[in-house]
Amino acid sequence: MSSIAYANLDLQLQRAPETGSYRVLAQSSGGQSVRAPFVLPFTQGELEEFIQIAGPGRGMRRIETQEMEAAKRFGAKLYDALFTADVRSTLQSSLDQARQRAAATSHRKRAGVRVRLRLNDVPELLAVPWEYLYNPSVNQFLALSTETPLVRYLDLPESTRPLRASLPLRIIVMIAGPRDLPALDARQAARFGALRHRRTLPDPARGARTAVSGCPPRARGRRPREEEVRGLT
């Protein structure tokens, strides 16, 4: 499978005191920048009603047909409010540029644009279920798209300091097992995790992995204190 080369499109939501509402600043990796007004197209009551219907923890993959249609209507309305003509044009031009760069470097590499939603300046909008943004023209939720994935981007005040550790590393492998979802193939997931670490860590850094499964959350917290652990996956 070919890899995907992503460019970034930052959508920073800000308060607009002159209008009493909000504005969105769209900035692409290529340097293009546009500003556009943003008005949340829902009342607080409508947001709460939708969250009760669709989640919050159920996700787009598990809702039924009737609820899916409600999610698409909600997401399309939110999409139209956020992606006005100028912002939508910036997204399309960013996607075109990403495809051109990928084509110039390798014909096997796919291209996409990672939409990074920045909400630091508007904490009152954090509770909006942005993950339901839906582009009706391509029948796609952005959060499920490999071409234009949506992520919430958190601006940190300072960079994370690198962790110093002695070798070999000890890594805990934890595999989720929700009771309301089909069971995962734990062994296959563990093998995939081991393969990923072999590819990303040099030989001296590879160490013991401790699998933690089938135990209550309180018990899981005890093991790392008994032994020095430098990784969690």
mmCIF file of C-alpha atoms in Angstrom:
data_model
loop_
_atom_site.group_PDB
_atom_site.id
_atom_site.type_symbol
_atom_site.label_atom_id
_atom_site.label_comp_id
_atom_site.label_asym_id
_atom_site.label_seq_id
_atom_site.Cartn_x
_atom_site.Cartn_y
_atom_site.Cartn_z
ATOM 1 C CA MET A 1 0.000 0.000 0.000
ATOM 2 C CA SER A 2 1.381 3.432 -0.940
ATOM 3 C CA SER A 3 1.986 5.970 1.791
ATOM 4 C CA ILE A 4 0.197 9.309 2.011
ATOM 5 C CA ALA A 5 2.072 12.616 2.030
ATOM 6 C CA TYR A 6 0.090 15.175 4.003
ATOM 7 C CA ALA A 7 0.167 18.949 3.841
ATOM 8 C CA ASN A 8 -1.497 20.905 6.631
ATOM 9 C CA LEU A 9 -4.400 23.319 6.555
ATOM 10 C CA ASP A 10 -4.798 25.141 9.863
ATOM 11 C CA LEU A 11 -8.256 26.439 10.711
ATOM 12 C CA GLN A 12 -7.930 28.745 13.708
ATOM 13 C CA LEU A 13 -11.190 29.897 15.225
ATOM 14 C CA GLN A 14 -11.114 33.289 16.926
ATOM 15 C CA ARG A 15 -13.585 35.634 18.538
ATOM 16 C CA ALA A 16 -14.674 38.580 16.376
ATOM 17 C CA PRO A 17 -15.660 41.376 18.806
ATOM 18 C CA GLU A 18 -16.729 43.636 15.956
ATOM 19 C CA THR A 19 -19.497 41.213 14.982
ATOM 20 C CA GLY A 20 -20.163 39.553 18.323
ATOM 21 C CA SER A 21 -19.493 36.179 16.743
ATOM 22 C CA TYR A 22 -16.420 34.334 15.411
ATOM 23 C CA ARG A 23 -14.034 34.253 12.478
ATOM 24 C CA VAL A 24 -11.875 31.510 11.023
ATOM 25 C CA LEU A 25 -8.312 32.038 9.891
ATOM 26 C CA ALA A 26 -7.311 29.441 7.299
ATOM 27 C CA GLN A 27 -3.575 29.000 6.687
ATOM 28 C CA SER A 28 -2.151 26.442 4.295
ATOM 29 C CA SER A 29 1.295 24.855 4.244
ATOM 30 C CA GLY A 30 1.956 26.739 1.028
ATOM 31 C CA GLY A 31 1.529 30.126 2.696
ATOM 32 C CA GLN A 32 -2.006 30.931 1.548
ATOM 33 C CA SER A 33 -4.072 32.688 4.198
ATOM 34 C CA VAL A 34 -7.726 33.769 4.245
ATOM 35 C CA ARG A 35 -10.126 35.045 6.895
ATOM 36 C CA ALA A 36 -13.841 34.412 6.907
ATOM 37 C CA PRO A 37 -16.699 34.925 9.373
ATOM 38 C CA PHE A 38 -17.987 31.922 11.268
ATOM 39 C CA VAL A 39 -21.379 31.640 12.905
ATOM 40 C CA LEU A 40 -22.195 28.449 14.799
ATOM 41 C CA PRO A 41 -25.327 27.196 13.015
ATOM 42 C CA PHE A 42 -26.846 25.568 16.116
ATOM 43 C CA THR A 43 -28.286 26.682 19.393
ATOM 44 C CA GLN A 44 -27.051 25.128 22.621
ATOM 45 C CA GLY A 45 -30.270 23.126 22.794
ATOM 46 C CA GLU A 46 -29.805 21.770 19.281
ATOM 47 C CA LEU A 47 -26.229 20.724 20.088
ATOM 48 C CA GLU A 48 -27.317 18.888 23.218
ATOM 49 C CA GLU A 49 -30.137 17.168 21.336
ATOM 50 C CA PHE A 50 -27.789 15.955 18.599
ATOM 51 C CA ILE A 51 -25.216 14.668 21.085
ATOM 52 C CA GLN A 52 -27.953 12.657 22.795
ATOM 53 C CA ILE A 53 -28.943 11.124 19.450
ATOM 54 C CA ALA A 54 -25.484 10.399 18.092
ATOM 55 C CA GLY A 55 -23.245 9.800 21.048
ATOM 56 C CA PRO A 56 -21.086 11.126 22.464
ATOM 57 C CA GLY A 57 -19.075 7.878 22.641
ATOM 58 C CA ARG A 58 -20.643 5.860 19.846
ATOM 59 C CA GLY A 59 -18.831 7.265 16.815
ATOM 60 C CA MET A 60 -19.903 7.478 13.166
ATOM 61 C CA ARG A 61 -19.203 3.797 12.425
ATOM 62 C CA ARG A 62 -21.785 2.455 14.881
ATOM 63 C CA ILE A 63 -24.879 4.618 14.482
ATOM 64 C CA GLU A 64 -27.949 3.284 12.683
ATOM 65 C CA THR A 65 -29.290 4.446 9.312
ATOM 66 C CA GLN A 66 -31.756 6.986 10.711
ATOM 67 C CA GLU A 67 -29.128 8.380 13.048
ATOM 68 C CA MET A 68 -26.603 8.417 10.202
ATOM 69 C CA GLU A 69 -28.890 10.659 8.176
ATOM 70 C CA ALA A 70 -29.227 12.978 11.173
ATOM 71 C CA ALA A 71 -25.426 12.989 11.528
ATOM 72 C CA LYS A 72 -24.997 13.880 7.853
ATOM 73 C CA ARG A 73 -27.506 16.738 8.101
ATOM 74 C CA PHE A 74 -25.779 18.046 11.212
ATOM 75 C CA GLY A 75 -22.297 17.665 9.715
ATOM 76 C CA ALA A 76 -23.250 19.261 6.392
ATOM 77 C CA LYS A 77 -24.697 22.288 8.162
ATOM 78 C CA LEU A 78 -21.540 22.644 10.257
ATOM 79 C CA TYR A 79 -19.372 22.140 7.161
ATOM 80 C CA ASP A 80 -21.170 24.903 5.227
ATOM 81 C CA ALA A 81 -20.736 27.285 8.175
ATOM 82 C CA LEU A 82 -16.998 26.582 8.556
ATOM 83 C CA PHE A 83 -15.994 26.018 4.940
ATOM 84 C CA THR A 84 -17.291 29.164 3.298
ATOM 85 C CA ALA A 85 -16.323 29.859 -0.310
ATOM 86 C CA ASP A 86 -12.846 31.262 0.458
ATOM 87 C CA VAL A 87 -11.984 28.560 3.002
ATOM 88 C CA ARG A 88 -13.232 25.836 0.695
ATOM 89 C CA SER A 89 -11.128 27.262 -2.125
ATOM 90 C CA THR A 90 -8.070 27.239 0.155
ATOM 91 C CA LEU A 91 -8.702 23.591 1.004
ATOM 92 C CA GLN A 92 -8.991 22.636 -2.674
ATOM 93 C CA SER A 93 -5.875 24.569 -3.709
ATOM 94 C CA SER A 94 -3.941 22.988 -0.809
ATOM 95 C CA LEU A 95 -5.065 19.551 -1.982
ATOM 96 C CA ASP A 96 -4.051 20.310 -5.577
ATOM 97 C CA GLN A 97 -0.602 21.501 -4.462
ATOM 98 C CA ALA A 98 -0.108 18.441 -2.264
ATOM 99 C CA ARG A 99 -0.953 16.158 -5.184
ATOM 100 C CA GLN A 100 1.485 17.984 -7.452
ATOM 101 C CA ARG A 101 4.317 17.697 -4.917
ATOM 102 C CA ALA A 102 3.601 14.009 -4.360
ATOM 103 C CA ALA A 103 3.527 13.342 -8.087
ATOM 104 C CA ALA A 104 6.865 15.106 -8.526
ATOM 105 C CA THR A 105 8.575 12.987 -5.862
ATOM 106 C CA SER A 106 7.031 9.552 -6.420
ATOM 107 C CA HIS A 107 4.259 8.276 -8.639
ATOM 108 C CA ARG A 108 3.336 5.699 -5.982
ATOM 109 C CA LYS A 109 2.769 8.204 -3.167
ATOM 110 C CA ARG A 110 -0.724 9.510 -2.501
ATOM 111 C CA ALA A 111 -1.384 13.022 -1.222
ATOM 112 C CA GLY A 112 -3.770 14.612 1.226
ATOM 113 C CA VAL A 113 -4.398 17.643 3.380
ATOM 114 C CA ARG A 114 -4.613 17.303 7.149
ATOM 115 C CA VAL A 115 -7.219 19.772 8.429
ATOM 116 C CA ARG A 116 -5.990 20.963 11.830
ATOM 117 C CA LEU A 117 -8.700 22.598 13.905
ATOM 118 C CA ARG A 118 -7.260 25.053 16.414
ATOM 119 C CA LEU A 119 -9.614 26.007 19.240
ATOM 120 C CA ASN A 120 -7.297 27.434 21.896
ATOM 121 C CA ASP A 121 -8.807 30.918 21.596
ATOM 122 C CA VAL A 122 -12.412 29.716 21.815
ATOM 123 C CA PRO A 123 -12.699 27.109 24.603
ATOM 124 C CA GLU A 124 -16.480 27.483 24.561
ATOM 125 C CA LEU A 125 -16.451 25.709 21.170
ATOM 126 C CA LEU A 126 -14.514 22.665 22.374
ATOM 127 C CA ALA A 127 -17.743 20.790 23.120
ATOM 128 C CA VAL A 128 -18.967 21.131 19.519
ATOM 129 C CA PRO A 129 -18.754 17.675 17.858
ATOM 130 C CA TRP A 130 -16.503 18.835 15.019
ATOM 131 C CA GLU A 131 -15.740 15.209 14.176
ATOM 132 C CA TYR A 132 -19.129 15.098 12.419
ATOM 133 C CA LEU A 133 -18.080 17.662 9.806
ATOM 134 C CA TYR A 134 -19.513 16.203 6.608
ATOM 135 C CA ASN A 135 -18.758 17.172 3.001
ATOM 136 C CA PRO A 136 -21.917 16.283 1.061
ATOM 137 C CA SER A 137 -20.269 16.802 -2.324
ATOM 138 C CA VAL A 138 -18.084 13.722 -1.769
ATOM 139 C CA ASN A 139 -20.359 11.953 0.775
ATOM 140 C CA GLN A 140 -17.583 11.914 3.356
ATOM 141 C CA PHE A 141 -17.094 12.726 7.030
ATOM 142 C CA LEU A 142 -13.784 14.551 7.276
ATOM 143 C CA ALA A 143 -12.784 12.593 10.379
ATOM 144 C CA LEU A 144 -13.059 9.346 8.373
ATOM 145 C CA SER A 145 -11.326 10.628 5.257
ATOM 146 C CA THR A 146 -7.792 9.584 4.380
ATOM 147 C CA GLU A 147 -7.518 12.442 1.875
ATOM 148 C CA THR A 148 -8.673 15.305 4.132
ATOM 149 C CA PRO A 149 -8.540 13.970 7.713
ATOM 150 C CA LEU A 150 -9.648 16.249 10.538
ATOM 151 C CA VAL A 151 -7.718 16.554 13.781
ATOM 152 C CA ARG A 152 -7.989 18.847 16.783
ATOM 153 C CA TYR A 153 -4.678 20.647 17.113
ATOM 154 C CA LEU A 154 -3.558 21.816 20.545
ATOM 155 C CA ASP A 155 -1.038 24.652 20.733
ATOM 156 C CA LEU A 156 1.358 23.843 23.572
ATOM 157 C CA PRO A 157 3.210 26.695 25.320
ATOM 158 C CA GLU A 158 6.539 24.859 25.154
ATOM 159 C CA SER A 159 7.955 21.817 23.430
ATOM 160 C CA THR A 160 8.129 18.461 25.183
ATOM 161 C CA ARG A 161 11.556 17.673 26.540
ATOM 162 C CA PRO A 162 13.102 14.432 25.264
ATOM 163 C CA LEU A 163 13.052 11.578 27.757
ATOM 164 C CA ARG A 164 16.408 10.113 28.730
ATOM 165 C CA ALA A 165 16.322 6.365 29.314
ATOM 166 C CA SER A 166 18.806 3.584 29.743
ATOM 167 C CA LEU A 167 18.729 0.639 27.360
ATOM 168 C CA PRO A 168 17.057 -1.722 26.789
ATOM 169 C CA LEU A 169 13.664 -0.033 26.927
ATOM 170 C CA ARG A 170 10.745 -1.634 28.772
ATOM 171 C CA ILE A 171 7.444 -1.067 26.993
ATOM 172 C CA ILE A 172 3.972 -1.899 28.264
ATOM 173 C CA VAL A 173 1.538 -3.098 25.589
ATOM 174 C CA MET A 174 -2.106 -2.385 26.450
ATOM 175 C CA ILE A 175 -4.858 -3.561 24.099
ATOM 176 C CA ALA A 176 -8.346 -2.117 24.485
ATOM 177 C CA GLY A 177 -11.266 -4.508 24.933
ATOM 178 C CA PRO A 178 -14.574 -2.558 25.187
ATOM 179 C CA ARG A 179 -17.470 -4.747 26.264
ATOM 180 C CA ASP A 180 -19.906 -3.181 23.777
ATOM 181 C CA LEU A 181 -17.708 -3.775 20.691
ATOM 182 C CA PRO A 182 -16.537 -6.918 18.889
ATOM 183 C CA ALA A 183 -13.439 -8.410 20.490
ATOM 184 C CA LEU A 184 -10.074 -7.589 18.932
ATOM 185 C CA ASP A 185 -7.535 -10.208 17.932
ATOM 186 C CA ALA A 186 -5.180 -9.419 20.808
ATOM 187 C CA ARG A 187 -2.372 -11.634 19.548
ATOM 188 C CA GLN A 188 -2.410 -10.089 16.097
ATOM 189 C CA ALA A 189 -2.462 -6.568 17.591
ATOM 190 C CA ALA A 190 0.483 -7.472 19.821
ATOM 191 C CA ARG A 191 2.405 -8.841 16.842
ATOM 192 C CA PHE A 192 1.705 -5.645 14.898
ATOM 193 C CA GLY A 193 2.940 -3.554 17.829
ATOM 194 C CA ALA A 194 6.117 -5.613 18.084
ATOM 195 C CA LEU A 195 6.738 -5.242 14.336
ATOM 196 C CA ARG A 196 6.210 -1.489 14.515
ATOM 197 C CA HIS A 197 8.728 -1.135 17.335
ATOM 198 C CA ARG A 198 11.269 -3.277 15.476
ATOM 199 C CA ARG A 199 10.972 -0.926 12.501
ATOM 200 C CA THR A 200 11.273 2.315 14.491
ATOM 201 C CA LEU A 201 13.758 1.421 17.255
ATOM 202 C CA PRO A 202 17.444 0.600 16.709
ATOM 203 C CA ASP A 203 18.629 -2.811 17.891
ATOM 204 C CA PRO A 204 20.076 -1.669 21.261
ATOM 205 C CA ALA A 205 16.785 0.074 22.164
ATOM 206 C CA ARG A 206 14.619 -2.990 21.704
ATOM 207 C CA GLY A 207 13.723 -4.486 25.012
ATOM 208 C CA ALA A 208 11.144 -6.431 26.959
ATOM 209 C CA ARG A 209 7.458 -5.766 26.430
ATOM 210 C CA THR A 210 4.956 -6.406 29.185
ATOM 211 C CA ALA A 211 1.398 -7.263 28.130
ATOM 212 C CA VAL A 212 -1.336 -6.038 30.480
ATOM 213 C CA SER A 213 -4.742 -7.539 29.743
ATOM 214 C CA GLY A 214 -7.738 -9.055 31.436
ATOM 215 C CA CYS A 215 -7.372 -7.057 34.639
ATOM 216 C CA PRO A 216 -9.321 -4.132 36.147
ATOM 217 C CA PRO A 217 -8.045 -0.557 35.671
ATOM 218 C CA ARG A 218 -6.869 -0.299 39.304
ATOM 219 C CA ALA A 219 -4.640 -3.343 38.916
ATOM 220 C CA ARG A 220 -3.143 -2.032 35.673
ATOM 221 C CA GLY A 221 -1.734 0.962 37.457
ATOM 222 C CA ARG A 222 0.350 -1.133 39.838
ATOM 223 C CA ARG A 223 2.640 -2.874 37.332
ATOM 224 C CA PRO A 224 4.486 0.236 36.048
ATOM 225 C CA ARG A 225 5.425 1.171 39.625
ATOM 226 C CA GLU A 226 6.961 -2.225 40.248
ATOM 227 C CA GLU A 227 9.319 -2.033 37.280
ATOM 228 C CA GLU A 228 10.904 0.835 35.388
ATOM 229 C CA VAL A 229 8.858 1.393 32.246
ATOM 230 C CA ARG A 230 9.850 3.815 29.491
ATOM 231 C CA GLY A 231 7.103 3.287 26.968
ATOM 232 C CA LEU A 232 3.371 2.701 26.670
ATOM 233 C CA THR A 233 1.656 1.509 23.529
#
